[in-house]
Every structure is written in structure tokens, then in C-alpha cells.
PDB file of C-alpha atoms in Angstrom:
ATOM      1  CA  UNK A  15       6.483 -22.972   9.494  1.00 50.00           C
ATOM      2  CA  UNK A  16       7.745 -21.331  12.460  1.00 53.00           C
ATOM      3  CA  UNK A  17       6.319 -17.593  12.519  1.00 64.00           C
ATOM      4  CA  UNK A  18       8.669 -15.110  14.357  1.00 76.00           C
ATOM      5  CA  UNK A  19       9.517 -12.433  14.891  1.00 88.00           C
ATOM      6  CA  UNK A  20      13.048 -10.935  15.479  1.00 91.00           C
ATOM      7  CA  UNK A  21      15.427  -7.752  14.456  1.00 94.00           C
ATOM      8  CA  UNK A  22      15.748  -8.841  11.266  1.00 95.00           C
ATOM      9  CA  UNK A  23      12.222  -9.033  10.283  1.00 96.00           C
ATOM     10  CA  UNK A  24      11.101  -5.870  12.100  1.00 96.00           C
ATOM     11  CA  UNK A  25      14.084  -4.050  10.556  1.00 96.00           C
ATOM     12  CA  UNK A  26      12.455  -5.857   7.010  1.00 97.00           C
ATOM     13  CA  UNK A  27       9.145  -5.039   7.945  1.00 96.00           C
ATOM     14  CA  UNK A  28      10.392  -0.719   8.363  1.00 96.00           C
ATOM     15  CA  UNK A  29      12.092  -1.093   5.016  1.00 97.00           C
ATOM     16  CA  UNK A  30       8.344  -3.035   3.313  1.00 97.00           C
ATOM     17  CA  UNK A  31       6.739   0.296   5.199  1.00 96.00           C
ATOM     18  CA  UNK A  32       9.183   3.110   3.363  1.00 96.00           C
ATOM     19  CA  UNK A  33       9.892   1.326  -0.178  1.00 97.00           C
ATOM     20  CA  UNK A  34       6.164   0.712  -0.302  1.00 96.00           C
ATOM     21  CA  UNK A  35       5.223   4.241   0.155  1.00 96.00           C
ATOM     22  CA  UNK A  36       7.947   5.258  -1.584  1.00 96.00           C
ATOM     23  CA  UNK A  37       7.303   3.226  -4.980  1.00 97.00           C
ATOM     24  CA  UNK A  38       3.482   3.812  -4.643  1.00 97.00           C
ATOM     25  CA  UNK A  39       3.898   7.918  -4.747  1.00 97.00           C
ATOM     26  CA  UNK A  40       6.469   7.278  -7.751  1.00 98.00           C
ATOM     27  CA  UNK A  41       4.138   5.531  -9.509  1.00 98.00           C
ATOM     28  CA  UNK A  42       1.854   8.033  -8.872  1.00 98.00           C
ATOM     29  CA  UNK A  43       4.304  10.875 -10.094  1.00 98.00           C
ATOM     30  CA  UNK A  44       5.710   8.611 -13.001  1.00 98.00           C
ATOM     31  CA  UNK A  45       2.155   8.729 -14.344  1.00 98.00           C
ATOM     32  CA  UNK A  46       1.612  12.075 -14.103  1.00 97.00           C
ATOM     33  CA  UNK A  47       4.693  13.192 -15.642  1.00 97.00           C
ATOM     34  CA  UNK A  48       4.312  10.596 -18.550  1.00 97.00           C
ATOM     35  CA  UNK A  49       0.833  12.609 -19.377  1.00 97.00           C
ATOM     36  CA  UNK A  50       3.188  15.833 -19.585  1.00 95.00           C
ATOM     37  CA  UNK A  51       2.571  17.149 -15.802  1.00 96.00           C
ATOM     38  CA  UNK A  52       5.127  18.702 -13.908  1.00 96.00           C
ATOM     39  CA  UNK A  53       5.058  16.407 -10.383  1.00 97.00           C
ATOM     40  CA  UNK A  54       6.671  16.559  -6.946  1.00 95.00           C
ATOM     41  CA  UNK A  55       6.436  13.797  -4.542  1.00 94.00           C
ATOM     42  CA  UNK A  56       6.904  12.951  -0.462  1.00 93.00           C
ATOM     43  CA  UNK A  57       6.813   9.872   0.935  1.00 90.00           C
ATOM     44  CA  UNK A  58       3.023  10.495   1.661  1.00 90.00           C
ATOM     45  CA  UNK A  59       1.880  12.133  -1.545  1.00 91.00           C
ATOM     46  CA  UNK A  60       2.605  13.187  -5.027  1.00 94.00           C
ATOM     47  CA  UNK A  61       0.594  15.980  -6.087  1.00 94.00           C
ATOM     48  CA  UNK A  62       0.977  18.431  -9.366  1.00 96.00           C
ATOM     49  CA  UNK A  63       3.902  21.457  -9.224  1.00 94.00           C
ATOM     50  CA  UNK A  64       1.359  24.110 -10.230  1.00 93.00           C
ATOM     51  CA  UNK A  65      -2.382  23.983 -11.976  1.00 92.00           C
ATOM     52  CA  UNK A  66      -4.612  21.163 -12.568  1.00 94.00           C
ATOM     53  CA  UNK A  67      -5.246  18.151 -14.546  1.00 94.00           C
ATOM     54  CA  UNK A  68      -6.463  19.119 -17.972  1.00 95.00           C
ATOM     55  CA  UNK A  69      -9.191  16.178 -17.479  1.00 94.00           C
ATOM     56  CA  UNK A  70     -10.849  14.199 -14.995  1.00 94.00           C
ATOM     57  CA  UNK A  71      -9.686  11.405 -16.585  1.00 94.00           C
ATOM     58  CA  UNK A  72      -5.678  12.360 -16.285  1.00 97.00           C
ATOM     59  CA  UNK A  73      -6.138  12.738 -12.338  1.00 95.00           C
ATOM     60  CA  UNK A  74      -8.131   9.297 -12.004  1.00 96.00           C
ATOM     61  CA  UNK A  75      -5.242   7.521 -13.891  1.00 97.00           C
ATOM     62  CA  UNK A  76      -2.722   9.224 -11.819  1.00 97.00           C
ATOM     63  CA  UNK A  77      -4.758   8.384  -9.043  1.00 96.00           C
ATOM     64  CA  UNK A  78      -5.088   4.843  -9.784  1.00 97.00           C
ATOM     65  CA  UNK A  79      -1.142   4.395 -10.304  1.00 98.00           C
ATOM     66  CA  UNK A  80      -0.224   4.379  -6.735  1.00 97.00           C
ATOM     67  CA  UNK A  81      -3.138   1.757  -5.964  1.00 97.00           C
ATOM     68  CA  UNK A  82      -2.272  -0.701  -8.931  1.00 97.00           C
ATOM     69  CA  UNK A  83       1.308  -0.907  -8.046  1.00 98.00           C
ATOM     70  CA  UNK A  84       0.440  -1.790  -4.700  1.00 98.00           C
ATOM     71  CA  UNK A  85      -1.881  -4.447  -5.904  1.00 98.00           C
ATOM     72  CA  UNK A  86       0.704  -5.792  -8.328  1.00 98.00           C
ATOM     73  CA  UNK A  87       3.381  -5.971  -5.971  1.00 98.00           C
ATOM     74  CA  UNK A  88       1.292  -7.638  -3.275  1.00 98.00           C
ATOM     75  CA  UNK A  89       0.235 -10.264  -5.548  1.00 98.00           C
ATOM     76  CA  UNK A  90       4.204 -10.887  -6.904  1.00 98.00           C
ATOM     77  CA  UNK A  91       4.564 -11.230  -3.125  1.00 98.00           C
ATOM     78  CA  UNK A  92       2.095 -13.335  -2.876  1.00 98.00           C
ATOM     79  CA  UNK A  93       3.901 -15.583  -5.748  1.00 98.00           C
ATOM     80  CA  UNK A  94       7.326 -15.325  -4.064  1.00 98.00           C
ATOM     81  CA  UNK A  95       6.065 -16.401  -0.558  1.00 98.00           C
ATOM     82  CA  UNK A  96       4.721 -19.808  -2.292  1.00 97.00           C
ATOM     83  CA  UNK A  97       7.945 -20.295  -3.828  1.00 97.00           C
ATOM     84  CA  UNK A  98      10.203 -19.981  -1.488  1.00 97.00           C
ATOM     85  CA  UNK A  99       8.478 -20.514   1.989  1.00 94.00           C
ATOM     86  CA  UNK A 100      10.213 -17.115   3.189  1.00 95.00           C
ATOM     87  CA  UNK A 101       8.521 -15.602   6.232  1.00 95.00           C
ATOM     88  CA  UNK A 102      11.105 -12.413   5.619  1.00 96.00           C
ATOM     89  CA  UNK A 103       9.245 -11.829   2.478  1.00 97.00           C
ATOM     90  CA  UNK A 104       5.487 -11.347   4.505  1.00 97.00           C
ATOM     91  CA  UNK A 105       5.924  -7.844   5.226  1.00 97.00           C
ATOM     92  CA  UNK A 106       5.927  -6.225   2.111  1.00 98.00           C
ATOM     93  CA  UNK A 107       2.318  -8.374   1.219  1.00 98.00           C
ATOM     94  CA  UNK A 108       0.688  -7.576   4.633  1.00 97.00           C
ATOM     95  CA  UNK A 109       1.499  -3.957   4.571  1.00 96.00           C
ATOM     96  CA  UNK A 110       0.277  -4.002   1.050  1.00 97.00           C
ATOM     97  CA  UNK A 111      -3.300  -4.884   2.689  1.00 97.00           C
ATOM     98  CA  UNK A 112      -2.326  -2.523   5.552  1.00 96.00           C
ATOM     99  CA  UNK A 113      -1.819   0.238   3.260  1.00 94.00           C
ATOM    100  CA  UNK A 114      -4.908   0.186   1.441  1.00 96.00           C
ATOM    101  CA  UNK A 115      -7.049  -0.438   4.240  1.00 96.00           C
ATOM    102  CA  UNK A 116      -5.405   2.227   5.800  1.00 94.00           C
ATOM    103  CA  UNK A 117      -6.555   4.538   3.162  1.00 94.00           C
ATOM    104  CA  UNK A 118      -9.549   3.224   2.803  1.00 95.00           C
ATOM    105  CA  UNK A 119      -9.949   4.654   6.432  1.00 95.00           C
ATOM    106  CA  UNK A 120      -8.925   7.972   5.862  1.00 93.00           C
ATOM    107  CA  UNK A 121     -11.511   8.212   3.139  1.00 93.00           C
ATOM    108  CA  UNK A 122     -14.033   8.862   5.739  1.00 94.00           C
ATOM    109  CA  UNK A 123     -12.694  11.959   6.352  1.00 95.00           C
ATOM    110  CA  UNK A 124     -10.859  12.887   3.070  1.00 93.00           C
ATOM    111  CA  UNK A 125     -11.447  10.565   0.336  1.00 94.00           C
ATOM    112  CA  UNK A 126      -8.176   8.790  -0.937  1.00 93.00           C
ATOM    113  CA  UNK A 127      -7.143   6.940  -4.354  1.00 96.00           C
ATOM    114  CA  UNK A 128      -9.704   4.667  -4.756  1.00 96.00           C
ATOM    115  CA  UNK A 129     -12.286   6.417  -2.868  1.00 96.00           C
ATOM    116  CA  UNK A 130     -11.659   8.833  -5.569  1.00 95.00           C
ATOM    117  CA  UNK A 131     -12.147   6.649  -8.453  1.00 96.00           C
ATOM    118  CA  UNK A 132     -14.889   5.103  -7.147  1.00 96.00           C
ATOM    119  CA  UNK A 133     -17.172   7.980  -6.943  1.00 96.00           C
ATOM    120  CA  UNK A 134     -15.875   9.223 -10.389  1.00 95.00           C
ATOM    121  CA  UNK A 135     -17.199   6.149 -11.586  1.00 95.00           C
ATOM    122  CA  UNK A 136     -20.266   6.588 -10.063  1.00 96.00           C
ATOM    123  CA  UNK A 137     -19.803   3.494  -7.596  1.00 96.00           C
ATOM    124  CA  UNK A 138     -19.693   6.109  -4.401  1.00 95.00           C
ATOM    125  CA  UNK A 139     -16.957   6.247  -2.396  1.00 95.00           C
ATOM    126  CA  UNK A 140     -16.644   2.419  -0.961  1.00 96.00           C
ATOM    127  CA  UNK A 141     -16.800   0.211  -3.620  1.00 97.00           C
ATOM    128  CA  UNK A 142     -13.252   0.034  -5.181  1.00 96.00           C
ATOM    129  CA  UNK A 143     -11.680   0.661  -1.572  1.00 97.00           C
ATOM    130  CA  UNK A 144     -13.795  -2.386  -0.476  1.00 97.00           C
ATOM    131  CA  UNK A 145     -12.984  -4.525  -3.472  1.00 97.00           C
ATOM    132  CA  UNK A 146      -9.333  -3.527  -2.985  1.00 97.00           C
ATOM    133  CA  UNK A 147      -8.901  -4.281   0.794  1.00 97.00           C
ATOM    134  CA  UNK A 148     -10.938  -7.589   0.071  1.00 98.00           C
ATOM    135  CA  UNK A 149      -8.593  -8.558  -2.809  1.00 98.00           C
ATOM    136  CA  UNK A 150      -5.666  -8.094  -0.680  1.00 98.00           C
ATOM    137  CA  UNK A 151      -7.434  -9.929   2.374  1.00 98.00           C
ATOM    138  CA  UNK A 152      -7.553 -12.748   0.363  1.00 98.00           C
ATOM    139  CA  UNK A 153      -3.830 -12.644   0.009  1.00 98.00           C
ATOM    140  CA  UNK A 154      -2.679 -12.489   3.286  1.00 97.00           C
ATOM    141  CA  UNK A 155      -5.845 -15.017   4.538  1.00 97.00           C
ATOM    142  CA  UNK A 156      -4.300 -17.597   1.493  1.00 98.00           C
ATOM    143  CA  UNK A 157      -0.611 -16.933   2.340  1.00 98.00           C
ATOM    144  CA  UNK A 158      -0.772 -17.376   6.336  1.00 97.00           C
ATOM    145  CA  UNK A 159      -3.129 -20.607   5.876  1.00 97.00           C
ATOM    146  CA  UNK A 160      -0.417 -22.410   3.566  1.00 96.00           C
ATOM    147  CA  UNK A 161       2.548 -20.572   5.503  1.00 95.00           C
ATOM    148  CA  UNK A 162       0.957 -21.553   8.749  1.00 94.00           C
ATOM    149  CA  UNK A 163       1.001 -18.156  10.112  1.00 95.00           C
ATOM    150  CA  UNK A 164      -1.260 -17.833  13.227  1.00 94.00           C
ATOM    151  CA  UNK A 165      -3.515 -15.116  14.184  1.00 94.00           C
ATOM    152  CA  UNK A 166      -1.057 -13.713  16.904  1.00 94.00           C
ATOM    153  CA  UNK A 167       2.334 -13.420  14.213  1.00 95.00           C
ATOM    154  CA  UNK A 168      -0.780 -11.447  12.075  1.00 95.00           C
ATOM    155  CA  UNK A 169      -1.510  -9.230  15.006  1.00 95.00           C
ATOM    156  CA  UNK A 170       2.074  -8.510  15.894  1.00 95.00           C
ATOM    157  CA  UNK A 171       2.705  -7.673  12.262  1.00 95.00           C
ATOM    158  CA  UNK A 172      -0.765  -4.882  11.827  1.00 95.00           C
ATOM    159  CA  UNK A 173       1.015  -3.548  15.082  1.00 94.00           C
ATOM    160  CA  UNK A 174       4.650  -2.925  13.875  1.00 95.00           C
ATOM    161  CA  UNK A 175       3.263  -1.836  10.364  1.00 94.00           C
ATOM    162  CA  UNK A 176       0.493   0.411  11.989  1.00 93.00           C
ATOM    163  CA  UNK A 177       3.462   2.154  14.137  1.00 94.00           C
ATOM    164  CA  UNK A 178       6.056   2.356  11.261  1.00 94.00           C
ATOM    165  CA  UNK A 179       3.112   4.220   9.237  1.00 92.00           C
ATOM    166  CA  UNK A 180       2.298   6.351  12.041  1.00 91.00           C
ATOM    167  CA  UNK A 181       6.298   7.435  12.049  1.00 91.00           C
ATOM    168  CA  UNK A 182       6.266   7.553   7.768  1.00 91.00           C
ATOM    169  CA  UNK A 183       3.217   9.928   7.643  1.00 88.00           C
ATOM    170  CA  UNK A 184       4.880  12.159  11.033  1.00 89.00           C
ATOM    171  CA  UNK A 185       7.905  12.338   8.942  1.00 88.00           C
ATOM    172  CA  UNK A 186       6.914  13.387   6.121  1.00 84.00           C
ATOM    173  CA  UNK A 187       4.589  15.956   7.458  1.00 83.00           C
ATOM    174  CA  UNK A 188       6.561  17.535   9.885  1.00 81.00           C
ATOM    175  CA  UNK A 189      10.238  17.077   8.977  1.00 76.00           C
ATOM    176  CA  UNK A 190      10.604  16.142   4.926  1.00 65.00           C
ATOM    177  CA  UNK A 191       8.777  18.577   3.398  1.00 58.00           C
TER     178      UNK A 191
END
């Protein structure tokens, strides 16, 4: 299959970027209002109105929202890729691995979602982000052997998703909140 890259697919590929952080943080916020929190949300974080979580456990599952749907969704793209051979449908699972490994990243300095949850559970802080960004590795490695997707069409794409997250997280520090 022919891997390129035009207008239309970047334009695809900055719509993957905002709907995935988008849906993520709702799922995070969904979660937390569903155990009776009162919840805001960016585009870069949901976080409780006022207080805390009356348990640990409440902010690990409202942790752990954002992360599953971003696993779920990468593997339904995953599924829709092998059905219908559609390269315009690759952005949404590589910036699923983007994302996480992303976060994963920022751990170092702050730990993130999984980070989170992994040290709750006593794993430390690299486990679950590992087994995550592995997980969705496997993915993208699976999808761009049978889509024929070469190393350089991978490249291009950690580039345009690494700049369209660099203007999400500018955005919503700086001018949305």
C-alpha cells in the first residue's frame, strides 16, 4: 500500500491529536462524576472542582479511565485498519502509542496515569507505562507490517503528532484555561 502523506491526512492526523485528548480527559471526568465527584476538564487534564477523592481507590479508577479508552480505541483502530486497508485511519492508532509514550515520559518528572497506578499497586512507577507503550507498539509494529508502512511514513507521522501535541498542551495551558 502506498504510504503518503498529504493535506488530508495531516489535517486527519490534527483532528486524531484533539479528539484523542479530548475523549481521553472525558473519560477521565465521566468516571469521576459517575462516583459522585464534581469534575472540570481541559484538553490536557481533568482534575476534581474542589476536595479530594474519598479513597485511593476512586482516584486510581479515574486515573485509569483516560488510559483504557485510549487502549480500547487503539485496538478498534487497529481492527478497522485490517478491514478496510485505510491509511486515513493510521493516525488515530499511532498517536494512541504516541500518547502514552508520551506520558510515560513525563512521568520522569511528574508521574502520569499509569505511572500512578503502577506505584499504587506496588509495581513502581514503570511497569504499567511499559506494558502500555509495549501493547500499543505491538499495534502499530502489526499494522505497518501488513499495511506496508515503511519506517520513513512512521517517522513523518511521530513528527506531525509530536508537533500537534506540542500545540494541544501550549493551548491549553496558555490560552483555554
Amino acid at each position: 500500500m502506498v504510504s503518503s502523506i498529504n493535506i488530508k491526512y495531516i489535517l486527519i492526523t490534527i483532528l486524531a491529536v484533539v479528539l484523542s485528548f479530548f475523549f481521553h480527559e472525558l473519560a477521565h471526568l465521566l468516571t469521576g462524576e459517575l462516583l459522585g465527584y464534581s469534575m472540570k476538564m481541559t484538553l490536557n487534564s481533568a482534575y476534581l472542582s474542589e476536595g479530594t477523592y474519598q479513597s485511593q481507590w476512586h482516584g486510581q479508577l479515574v486515573s485509569a479511565a483516560g488510559p483504557i479508552f485510549t487502549i480500547l480505541s487503539a485496538f478498534f483502530f487497529f481492527y478497522i485498519i485490517r478491514r478496510t486497508n485505510n491509511i486515513y485511519w493510521y493516525p488515530f492508532l499511532f498517536f494512541a502509542f504516541v500518547f502514552r509514550l508520551m506520558a510515560m515520559m513525563v512521568s520522569i518528572i511528574t508521574p502520569n496515569d499509569e505511572a500512578r497506578i503502577s506505584y499504587w499497586l506496588g509495581l513502581g512507577y514503570w511497569i504499567l507505562p511499559l506494558m502500555v507503550c509495549f501493547i500499543l507498539l505491538f499495534l502499530l509494529i502489526k499494522t505497518s507490517k501488513e499495511q506496508e508502512y515503511n519506517l520513513k511514513f512512521n517517522l513523518i507521522n511521530y513528527l506531525l503528532a509530536s508537533v500537534f501535541v506540542t500545540a494541544v498542551v501550549f493551548l491549553d495551558q496558555y490560552l483555554l484555561k
